[in-house]
XYZ file of C-alpha atoms in Angstrom:
569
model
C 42.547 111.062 17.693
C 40.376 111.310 14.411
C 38.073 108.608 13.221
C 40.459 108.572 10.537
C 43.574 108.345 12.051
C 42.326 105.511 14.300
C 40.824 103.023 11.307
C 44.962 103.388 10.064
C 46.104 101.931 13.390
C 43.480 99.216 12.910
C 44.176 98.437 9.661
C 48.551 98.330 10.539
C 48.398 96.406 13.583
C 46.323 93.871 11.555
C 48.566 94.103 8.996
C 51.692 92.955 11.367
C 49.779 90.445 13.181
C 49.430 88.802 9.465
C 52.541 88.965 9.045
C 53.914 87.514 12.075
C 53.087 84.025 11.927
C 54.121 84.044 8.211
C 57.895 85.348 9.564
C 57.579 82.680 12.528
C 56.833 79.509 10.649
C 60.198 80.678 7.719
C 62.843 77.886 7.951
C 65.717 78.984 9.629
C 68.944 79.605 7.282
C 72.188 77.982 7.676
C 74.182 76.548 5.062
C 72.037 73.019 5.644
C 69.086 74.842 4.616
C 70.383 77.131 1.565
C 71.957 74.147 0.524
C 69.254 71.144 0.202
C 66.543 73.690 -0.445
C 68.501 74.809 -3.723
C 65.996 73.123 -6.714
C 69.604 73.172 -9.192
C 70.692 70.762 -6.490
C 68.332 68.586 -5.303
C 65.031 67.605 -6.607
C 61.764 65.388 -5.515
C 62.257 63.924 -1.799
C 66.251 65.284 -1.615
C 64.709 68.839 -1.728
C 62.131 68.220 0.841
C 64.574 67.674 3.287
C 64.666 71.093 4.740
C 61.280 71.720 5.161
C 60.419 68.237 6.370
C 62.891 68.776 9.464
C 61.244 72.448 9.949
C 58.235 70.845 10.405
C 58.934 67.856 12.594
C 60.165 67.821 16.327
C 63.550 68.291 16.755
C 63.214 71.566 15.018
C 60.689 72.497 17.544
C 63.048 71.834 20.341
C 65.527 74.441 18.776
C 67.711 71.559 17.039
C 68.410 71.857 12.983
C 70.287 69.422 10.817
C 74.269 70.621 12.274
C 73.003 69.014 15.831
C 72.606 65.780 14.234
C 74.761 65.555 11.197
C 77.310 68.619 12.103
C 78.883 70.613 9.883
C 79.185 74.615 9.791
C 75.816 75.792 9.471
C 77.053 79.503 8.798
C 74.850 80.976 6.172
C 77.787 82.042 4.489
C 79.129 79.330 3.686
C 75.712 77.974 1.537
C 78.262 77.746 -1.504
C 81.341 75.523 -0.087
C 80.362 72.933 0.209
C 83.509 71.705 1.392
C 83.553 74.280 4.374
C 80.124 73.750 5.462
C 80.710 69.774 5.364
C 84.000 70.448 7.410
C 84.832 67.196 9.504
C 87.311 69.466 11.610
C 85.230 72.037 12.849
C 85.727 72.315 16.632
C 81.512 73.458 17.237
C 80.370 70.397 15.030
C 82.476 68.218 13.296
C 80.606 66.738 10.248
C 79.736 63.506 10.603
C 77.077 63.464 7.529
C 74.485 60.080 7.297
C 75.389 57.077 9.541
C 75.564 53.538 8.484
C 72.086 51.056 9.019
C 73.831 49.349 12.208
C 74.866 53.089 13.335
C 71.672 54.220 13.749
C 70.938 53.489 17.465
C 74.051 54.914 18.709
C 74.055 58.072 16.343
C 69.979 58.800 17.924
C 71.731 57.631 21.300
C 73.992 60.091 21.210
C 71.441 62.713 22.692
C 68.648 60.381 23.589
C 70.744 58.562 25.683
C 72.008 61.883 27.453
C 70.367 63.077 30.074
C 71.715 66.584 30.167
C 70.928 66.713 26.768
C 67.500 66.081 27.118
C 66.781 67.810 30.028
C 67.396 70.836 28.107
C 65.542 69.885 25.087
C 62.475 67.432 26.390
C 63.097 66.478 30.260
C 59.746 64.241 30.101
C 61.244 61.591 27.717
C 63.196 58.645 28.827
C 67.034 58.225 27.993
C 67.225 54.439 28.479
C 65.444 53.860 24.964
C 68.784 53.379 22.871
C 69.807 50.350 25.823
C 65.916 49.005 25.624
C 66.653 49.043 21.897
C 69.904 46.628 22.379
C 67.653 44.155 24.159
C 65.000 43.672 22.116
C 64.977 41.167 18.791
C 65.699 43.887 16.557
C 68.545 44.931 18.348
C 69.788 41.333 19.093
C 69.834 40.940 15.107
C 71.158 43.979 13.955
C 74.182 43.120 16.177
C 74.071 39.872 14.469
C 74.314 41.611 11.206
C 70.594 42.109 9.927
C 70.556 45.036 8.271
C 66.553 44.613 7.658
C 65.447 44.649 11.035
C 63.732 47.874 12.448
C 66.007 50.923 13.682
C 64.765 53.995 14.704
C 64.292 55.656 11.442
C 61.626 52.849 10.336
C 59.257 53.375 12.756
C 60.006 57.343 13.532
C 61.123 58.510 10.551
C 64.022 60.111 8.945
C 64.035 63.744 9.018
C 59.977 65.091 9.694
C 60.249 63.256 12.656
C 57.269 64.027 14.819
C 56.119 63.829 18.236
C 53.820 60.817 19.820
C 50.737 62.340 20.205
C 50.716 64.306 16.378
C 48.053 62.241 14.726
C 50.618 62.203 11.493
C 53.033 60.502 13.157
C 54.045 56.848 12.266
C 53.849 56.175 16.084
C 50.928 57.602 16.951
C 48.599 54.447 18.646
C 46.135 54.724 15.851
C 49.079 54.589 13.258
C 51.565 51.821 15.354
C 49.914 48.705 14.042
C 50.662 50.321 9.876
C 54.266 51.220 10.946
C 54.819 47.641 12.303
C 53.288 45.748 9.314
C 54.943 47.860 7.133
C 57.534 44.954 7.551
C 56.186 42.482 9.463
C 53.381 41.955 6.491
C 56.487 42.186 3.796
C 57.018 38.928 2.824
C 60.114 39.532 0.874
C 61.649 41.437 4.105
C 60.302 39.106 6.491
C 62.078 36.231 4.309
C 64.075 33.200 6.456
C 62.711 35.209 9.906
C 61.668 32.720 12.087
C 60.008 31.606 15.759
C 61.651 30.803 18.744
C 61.349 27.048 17.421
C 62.258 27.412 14.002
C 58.901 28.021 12.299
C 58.657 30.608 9.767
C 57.320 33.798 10.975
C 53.842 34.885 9.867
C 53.379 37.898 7.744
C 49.741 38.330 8.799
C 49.934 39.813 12.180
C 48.622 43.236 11.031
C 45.590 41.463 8.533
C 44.529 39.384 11.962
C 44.690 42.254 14.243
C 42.358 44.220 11.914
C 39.823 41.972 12.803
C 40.343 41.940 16.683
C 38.226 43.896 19.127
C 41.758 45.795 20.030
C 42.166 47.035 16.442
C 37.767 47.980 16.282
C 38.046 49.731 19.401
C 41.264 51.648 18.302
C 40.507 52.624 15.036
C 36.297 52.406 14.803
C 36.068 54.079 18.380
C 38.614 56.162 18.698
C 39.821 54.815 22.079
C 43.383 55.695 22.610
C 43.810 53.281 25.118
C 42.867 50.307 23.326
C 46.360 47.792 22.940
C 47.593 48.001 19.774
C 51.369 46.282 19.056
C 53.906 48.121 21.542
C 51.366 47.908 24.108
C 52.128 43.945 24.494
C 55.387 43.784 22.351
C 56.721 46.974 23.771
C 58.642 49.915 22.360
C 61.895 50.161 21.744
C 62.616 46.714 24.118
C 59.915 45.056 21.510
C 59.949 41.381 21.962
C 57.266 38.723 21.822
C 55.855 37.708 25.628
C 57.181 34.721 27.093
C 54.402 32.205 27.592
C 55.598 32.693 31.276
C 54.401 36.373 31.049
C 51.546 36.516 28.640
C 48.811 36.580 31.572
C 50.479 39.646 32.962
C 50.668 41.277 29.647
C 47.252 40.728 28.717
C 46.633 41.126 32.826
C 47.789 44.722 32.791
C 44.372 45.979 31.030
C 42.460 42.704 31.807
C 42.943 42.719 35.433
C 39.671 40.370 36.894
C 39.935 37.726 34.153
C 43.830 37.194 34.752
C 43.312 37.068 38.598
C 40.130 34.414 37.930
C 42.556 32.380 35.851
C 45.777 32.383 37.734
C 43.502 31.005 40.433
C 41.836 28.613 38.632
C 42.787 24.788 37.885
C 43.237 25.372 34.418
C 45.883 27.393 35.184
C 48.009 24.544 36.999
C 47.489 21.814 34.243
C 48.593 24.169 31.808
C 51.586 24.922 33.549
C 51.909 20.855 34.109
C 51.497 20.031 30.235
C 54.048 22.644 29.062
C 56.487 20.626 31.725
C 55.274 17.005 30.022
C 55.321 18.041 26.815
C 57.974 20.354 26.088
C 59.300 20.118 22.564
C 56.761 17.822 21.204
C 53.422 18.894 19.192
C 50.089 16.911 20.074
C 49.677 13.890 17.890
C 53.031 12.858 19.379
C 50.566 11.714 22.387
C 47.314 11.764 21.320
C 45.936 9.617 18.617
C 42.460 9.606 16.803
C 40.108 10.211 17.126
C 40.826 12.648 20.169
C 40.708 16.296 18.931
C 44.071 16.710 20.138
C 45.213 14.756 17.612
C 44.416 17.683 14.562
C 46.449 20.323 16.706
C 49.128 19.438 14.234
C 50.389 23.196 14.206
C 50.796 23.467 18.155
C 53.657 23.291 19.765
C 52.793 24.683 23.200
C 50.292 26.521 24.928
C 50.203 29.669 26.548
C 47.403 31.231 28.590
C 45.402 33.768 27.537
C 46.393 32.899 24.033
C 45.247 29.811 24.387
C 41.819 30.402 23.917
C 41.811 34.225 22.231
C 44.572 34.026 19.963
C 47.457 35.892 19.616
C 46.587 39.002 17.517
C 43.046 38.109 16.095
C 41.744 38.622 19.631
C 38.331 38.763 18.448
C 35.550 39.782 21.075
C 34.460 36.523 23.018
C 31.438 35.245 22.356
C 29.063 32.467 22.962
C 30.225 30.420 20.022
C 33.643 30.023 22.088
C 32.297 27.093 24.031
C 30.542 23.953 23.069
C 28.396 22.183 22.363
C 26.541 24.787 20.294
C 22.800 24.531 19.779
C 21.883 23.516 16.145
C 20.880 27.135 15.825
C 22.091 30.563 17.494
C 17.973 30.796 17.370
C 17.739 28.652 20.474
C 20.042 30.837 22.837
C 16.979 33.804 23.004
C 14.187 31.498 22.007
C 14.340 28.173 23.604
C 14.522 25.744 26.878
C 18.298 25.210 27.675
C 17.733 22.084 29.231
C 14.826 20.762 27.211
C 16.480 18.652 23.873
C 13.058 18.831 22.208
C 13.764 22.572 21.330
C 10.546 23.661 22.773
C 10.109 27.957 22.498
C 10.382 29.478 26.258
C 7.788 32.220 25.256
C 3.562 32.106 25.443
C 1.798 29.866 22.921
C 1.369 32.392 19.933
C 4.663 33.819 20.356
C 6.072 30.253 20.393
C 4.838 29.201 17.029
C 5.827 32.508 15.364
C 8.952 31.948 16.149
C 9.111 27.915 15.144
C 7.007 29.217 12.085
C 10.523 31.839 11.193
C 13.003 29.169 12.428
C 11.692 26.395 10.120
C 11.178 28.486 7.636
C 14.781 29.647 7.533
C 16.008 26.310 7.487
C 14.214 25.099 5.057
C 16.339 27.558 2.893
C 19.389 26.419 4.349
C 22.704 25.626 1.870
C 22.864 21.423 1.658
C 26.804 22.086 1.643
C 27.730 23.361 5.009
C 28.697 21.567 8.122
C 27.336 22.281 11.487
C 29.406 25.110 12.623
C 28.947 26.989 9.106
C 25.347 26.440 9.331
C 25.441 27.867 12.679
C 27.142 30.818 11.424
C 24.452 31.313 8.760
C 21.840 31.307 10.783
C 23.592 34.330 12.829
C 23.531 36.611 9.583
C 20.085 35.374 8.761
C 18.977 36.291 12.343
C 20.210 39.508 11.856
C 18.482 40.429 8.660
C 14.745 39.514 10.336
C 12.116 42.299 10.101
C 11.429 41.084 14.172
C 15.316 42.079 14.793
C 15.939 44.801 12.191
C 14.241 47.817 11.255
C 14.797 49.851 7.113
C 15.647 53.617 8.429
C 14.442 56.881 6.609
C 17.288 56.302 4.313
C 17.023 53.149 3.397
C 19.581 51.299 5.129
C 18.883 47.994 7.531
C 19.622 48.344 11.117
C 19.086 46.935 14.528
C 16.000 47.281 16.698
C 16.968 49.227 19.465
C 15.974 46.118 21.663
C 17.319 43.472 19.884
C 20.393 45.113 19.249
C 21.047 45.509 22.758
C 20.644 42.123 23.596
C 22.448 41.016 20.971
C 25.399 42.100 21.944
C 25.307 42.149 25.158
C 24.909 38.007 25.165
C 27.493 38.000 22.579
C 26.232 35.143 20.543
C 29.067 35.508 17.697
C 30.024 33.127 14.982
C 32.001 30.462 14.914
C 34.485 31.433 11.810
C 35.488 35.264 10.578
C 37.257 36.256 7.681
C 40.581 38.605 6.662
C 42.527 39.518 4.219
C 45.049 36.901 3.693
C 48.581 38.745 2.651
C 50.041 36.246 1.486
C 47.369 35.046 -1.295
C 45.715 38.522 -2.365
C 42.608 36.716 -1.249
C 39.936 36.709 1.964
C 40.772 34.121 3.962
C 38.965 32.410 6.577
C 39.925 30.992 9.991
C 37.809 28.720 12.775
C 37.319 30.810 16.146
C 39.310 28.943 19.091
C 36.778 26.935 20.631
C 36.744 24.153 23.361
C 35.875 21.242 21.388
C 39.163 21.775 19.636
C 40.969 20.568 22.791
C 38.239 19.247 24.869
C 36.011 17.152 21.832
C 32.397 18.042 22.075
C 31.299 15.482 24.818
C 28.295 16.776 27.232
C 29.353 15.240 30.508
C 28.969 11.931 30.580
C 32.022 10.906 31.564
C 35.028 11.241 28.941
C 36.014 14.609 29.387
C 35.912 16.809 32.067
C 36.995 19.723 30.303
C 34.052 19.488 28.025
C 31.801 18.544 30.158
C 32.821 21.811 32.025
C 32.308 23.898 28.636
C 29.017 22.269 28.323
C 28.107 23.208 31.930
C 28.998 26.684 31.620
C 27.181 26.762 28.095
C 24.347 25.136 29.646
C 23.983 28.160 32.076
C 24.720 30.896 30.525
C 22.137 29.866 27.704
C 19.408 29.761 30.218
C 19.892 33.072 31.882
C 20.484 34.495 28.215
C 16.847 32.619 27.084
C 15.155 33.600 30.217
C 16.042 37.562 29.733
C 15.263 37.494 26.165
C 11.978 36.254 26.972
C 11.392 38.959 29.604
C 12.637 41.492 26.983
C 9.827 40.749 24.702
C 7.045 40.636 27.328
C 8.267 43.664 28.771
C 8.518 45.215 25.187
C 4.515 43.754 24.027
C 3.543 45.795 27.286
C 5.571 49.045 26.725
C 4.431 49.139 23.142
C 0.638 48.834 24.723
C 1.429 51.803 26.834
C 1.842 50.096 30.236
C 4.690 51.353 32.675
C 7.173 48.904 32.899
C 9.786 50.277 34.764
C 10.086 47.659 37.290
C 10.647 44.699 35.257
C 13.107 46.609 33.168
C 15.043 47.320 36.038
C 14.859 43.279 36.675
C 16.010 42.774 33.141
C 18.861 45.479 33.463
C 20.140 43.162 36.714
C 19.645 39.752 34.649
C 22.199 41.653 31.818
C 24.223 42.430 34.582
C 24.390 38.688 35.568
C 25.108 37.777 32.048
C 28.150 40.058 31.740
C 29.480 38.886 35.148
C 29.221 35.371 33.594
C 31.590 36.208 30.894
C 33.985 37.199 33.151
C 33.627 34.535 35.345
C 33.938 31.709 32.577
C 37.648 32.341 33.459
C 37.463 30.545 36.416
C 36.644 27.056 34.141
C 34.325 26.271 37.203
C 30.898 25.377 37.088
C 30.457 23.618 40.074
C 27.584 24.477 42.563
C 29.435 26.298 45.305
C 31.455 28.026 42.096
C 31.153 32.059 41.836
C 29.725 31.111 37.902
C 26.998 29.217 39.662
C 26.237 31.762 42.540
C 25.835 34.533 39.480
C 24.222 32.438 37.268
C 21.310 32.119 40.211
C 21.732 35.201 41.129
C 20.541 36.479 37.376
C 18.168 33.839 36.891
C 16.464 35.119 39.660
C 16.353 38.393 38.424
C 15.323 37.298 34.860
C 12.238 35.602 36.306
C 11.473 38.485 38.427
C 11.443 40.310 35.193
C 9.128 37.642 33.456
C 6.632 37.631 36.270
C 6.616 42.147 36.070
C 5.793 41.404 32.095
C 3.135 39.110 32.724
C 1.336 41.376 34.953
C 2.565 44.159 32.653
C 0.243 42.050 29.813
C -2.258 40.912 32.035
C -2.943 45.162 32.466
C -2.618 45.612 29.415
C -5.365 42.901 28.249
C -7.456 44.410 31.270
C -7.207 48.058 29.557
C -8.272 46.492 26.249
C -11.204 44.195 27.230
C -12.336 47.415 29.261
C -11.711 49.527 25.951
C -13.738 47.073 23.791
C -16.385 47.313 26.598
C -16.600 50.898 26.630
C -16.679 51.350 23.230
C -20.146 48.913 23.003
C -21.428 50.902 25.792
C -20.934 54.261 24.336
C -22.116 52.521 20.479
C -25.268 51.238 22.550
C -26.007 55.043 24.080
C -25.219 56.518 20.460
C -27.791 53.787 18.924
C -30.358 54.570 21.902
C -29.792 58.120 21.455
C -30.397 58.070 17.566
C -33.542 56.471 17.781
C -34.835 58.771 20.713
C -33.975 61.631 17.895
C -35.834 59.614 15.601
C -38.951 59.303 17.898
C -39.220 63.092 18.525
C -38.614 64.090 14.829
């Protein structure tokens, strides 16, 4: 074969491969297709029917619009209308677009058919369409609602796609916008209501923006993370009972909803839904118990009781109570010393009373304790000690302080959303336990907060006790001394820490409690780590003062040695 001859092949089997995926990816023809693709006939969304369904999943599966709608789809017959839309033909008799309250069934009608799907997609469930009928849509649409969800709200009417396409409405990162597409519609959502009568919120999806679900979802990318059918369901989409909300929340959160089903506070919650069932709080408790301001509670849950329902931000510190005066005090100072005296050295001590005085001197007059607290926390983080200005210009965490920033989890007391309902940012007061439990410090009123102040108590030492490690092990490192040992120690006091926050769900802190046994536990490896840095500095002073001293030794020999010069010249 000639060079020639051969460079023609090339060039004609490239040719057909070009055209092959342009011929596979035509819409197939039928009279559907001729029809609603026809610009005389249709126009805007009408004529994007055709193309939408060639696109989408069922057409993928071999189905077109006669498997759903029927009809004759003979291509033939693009231009009677009446023939194609024939409600007698034996194949596929045309049924054309059913009513709102239709819906299920008409989707049911293969989805619910399991030798229908086995020959189209045998990995997909055909009990959805009876799941459907049980859930509160369902229940309503029976009822007569025609604005409750069907399928074609949250899947989509003809370019109906599959799960995992990243364009489709029910894709995990795209659920919680499908959902609020109604459920943050206050003219749609109009006279919906609770289980007891109150009117239904509209800002589910504005408060789960702002949870560490909806962060971990959308600013991590992690699949996995819960957004609204993962608790509420799919098709059988309901709210949790208060009965079940541990084992929803249980089913990713496995530890904490074992630590609490075991733990006391499980049983008296269980006892005051029993005592006070039907009745809100200032029906039994009167002022000045903080009871008494729960106006808007009506029962309690579990988990929900202290994270929220969909604004389940990440738990923090500020959670418990009593809260220091400033978030300052957490890394910097004695937990058990009321004087506020600095846990570091002497020098380092005053620097830091030097900054903290010096940012509340600038303090706003006009904010109460908890927004002065929160203040502080954005202050904190805008410190040339915790923040360094990058090549670009922009602020951002030391690598160190970062790390044990948010690994203690300090957190503010208040965060902010966008409020649907007023066009505005709203604001709203993290669930904390002074709102149940007042702010007393156990001496004898209330044992609930004296067990939040316990457990504050601890893990404020072991947080105060690691930070100060931290920055003795850093003052070394930056000196050039191996550390490696007392970071290890500080690694294992983290550790600790994280444990704690786990552990807080067992609302123990009594001495023979697990809290207490890893609360000892890390503050034995945080001073482990503090004794490593002090040796760590103690070298490092050593190298210095033997620096300075061979530096006068070798200016002594070059003196000595210039005047010998001098002598012999």
């Amino acid at each position: 074969m000639s060079r020639s001859v051969a460079i023609l092949w090339v060039v004609a089997l490239a040719a057909v491969w070009a055209v092959a995926p342009a011929a596979a990816q035509q819409e197939p023809q039928s009279s559907c297709v001729t029809c609603h693709s026809d610009p005389d006939l249709f126009e805007g969304a009408d004529l994007e029917i055709a193309h939408q369904v060639a696109g989408g999943a069922h057409a993928a599966a071999g189905l077109s619009c006669h498997d759903c709608h029927g009809g004759n789809p003979d291509p033939a017959l693009a231009d009677d209308m009446f023939a194609s839309m024939d409600e007698g033909f034996a194949a596929h008799p045309y049924v054309g677009a059913p009513e709102r309250g239709e819906i299920p069934a008409f989707c049911g009608r293969c989805h619910s058919d399991p030798a229908t799907m086995r020959r189209h997609a045998p990995d997909l469930r055909t009990d959805q369409e009876q799941e459907y009928w049980s859930s509160h849509h369902g229940e309503q649409l029976r009822a007569g609602n025609p604005r409750v969800a069907t399928c074609i709200d949250c899947h989509g009417v003809h370019g109906i796609l599959k799960v995992d396409d990243p364009e489709a409405p029910t894709h995990p990162r795209r659920v919680a916008e499908t959902c609020g597409a109604c459920h943050s519609d206050a003219e749609r959502m109009e006279s919906s209501t609770l289980a007891d009568g109150r009117p239904l919120p509209i800002d589910q999806l504005a408060l789960w923006r702002q949870s560490v679900h909806a962060k971990a979802l959308l600013d991590k990318e992690d699949l996995f993370a819960p957004t609204c059918n993962d608790c509420h369901g799919n098709h059988g989409a309901a709210p949790p009972g208060l009965d079940s909300l541990a084992f929803v929340c249980g089913q990713c959160h496995g530890r904490e909803a074992e630590l609490f089903r075991a733990s006391n506070k499980h049983d008296l919650l269980q006892e005051h839904q029993e005592l006070s069932a039907g009745e809100t709080c200032n029906e039994c408790h009167e002022a000045p118990e903080p009871q008494a301001a729960l106006v808007g509670h009506v029962s309690f849950g579990e988990c929900d009781t202290c994270h929220g329902h969909h604004a389940v931000l990440r738990p923090t510190l500020a959670m418990l109570a009593p809260l220091p005066e400033t978030p300052c005090a957490f890394c910097h100072e004695k937990a058990n010393d009321e004087t506020a005296a600095p846990i570091d050295l002497a020098a380092s001590g005053r620097r830091y009373q030097d900054i903290r005085d010096g940012l509340l001197a600038t303090l706003p007059v006009n904010l109460d304790a908890e927004h002065r607290f929160d203040w502080m926390v954005d202050r904190a983080l805008e410190l040339p000690t915790h923040s360094v200005v990058d090549e670009n210009g922009e602020s951002r965490r030391r690598p160190e302080f970062g790390r044990l920033f948010d690994k203690f989890r300090i957190g503010k007391t208040h965060f902010q959303y966008d409020d649907p309902v007023t066009g505005e940012i709203a604001e709203r007061q993290v669930i904390r336990c002074s709102q149940c439990h007042g702010s007393d410090t156990g001496d004898g009123e209330s044992k609930g907060a004296a067990t939040a102040a316990s457990i504050l108590r601890g893990m404020r030492e072991l947080t105060a006790l690691t930070a100060s490690a931290e920055r003795r092990v850093l003052r070394a490192r930056r000196g050039g001394v191996q550390t490696l040992g007392a970071q290890a120690a500080i690694d294992q006091a983290v550790d600790s820490q994280i444990e704690l926050e786990v552990l807080v769900h067992s609302f123990s802190a009594a001495d023979d409690s697990p809290f207490r046994a890893k609360h000892q536990q890390g503050v034995v490896y945080a001073q482990q780590a503090i004794t490593a840095g002090d040796v760590a500095i103690a070298e490092l002073s050593s190298r210095r003062t033997g620096l300075w001293v061979s530096l006068g030794f070798i200016a002594l020999l070059l003196v000595g040695l210039a005047l010998k010069i001098r002598e012999i010249s």
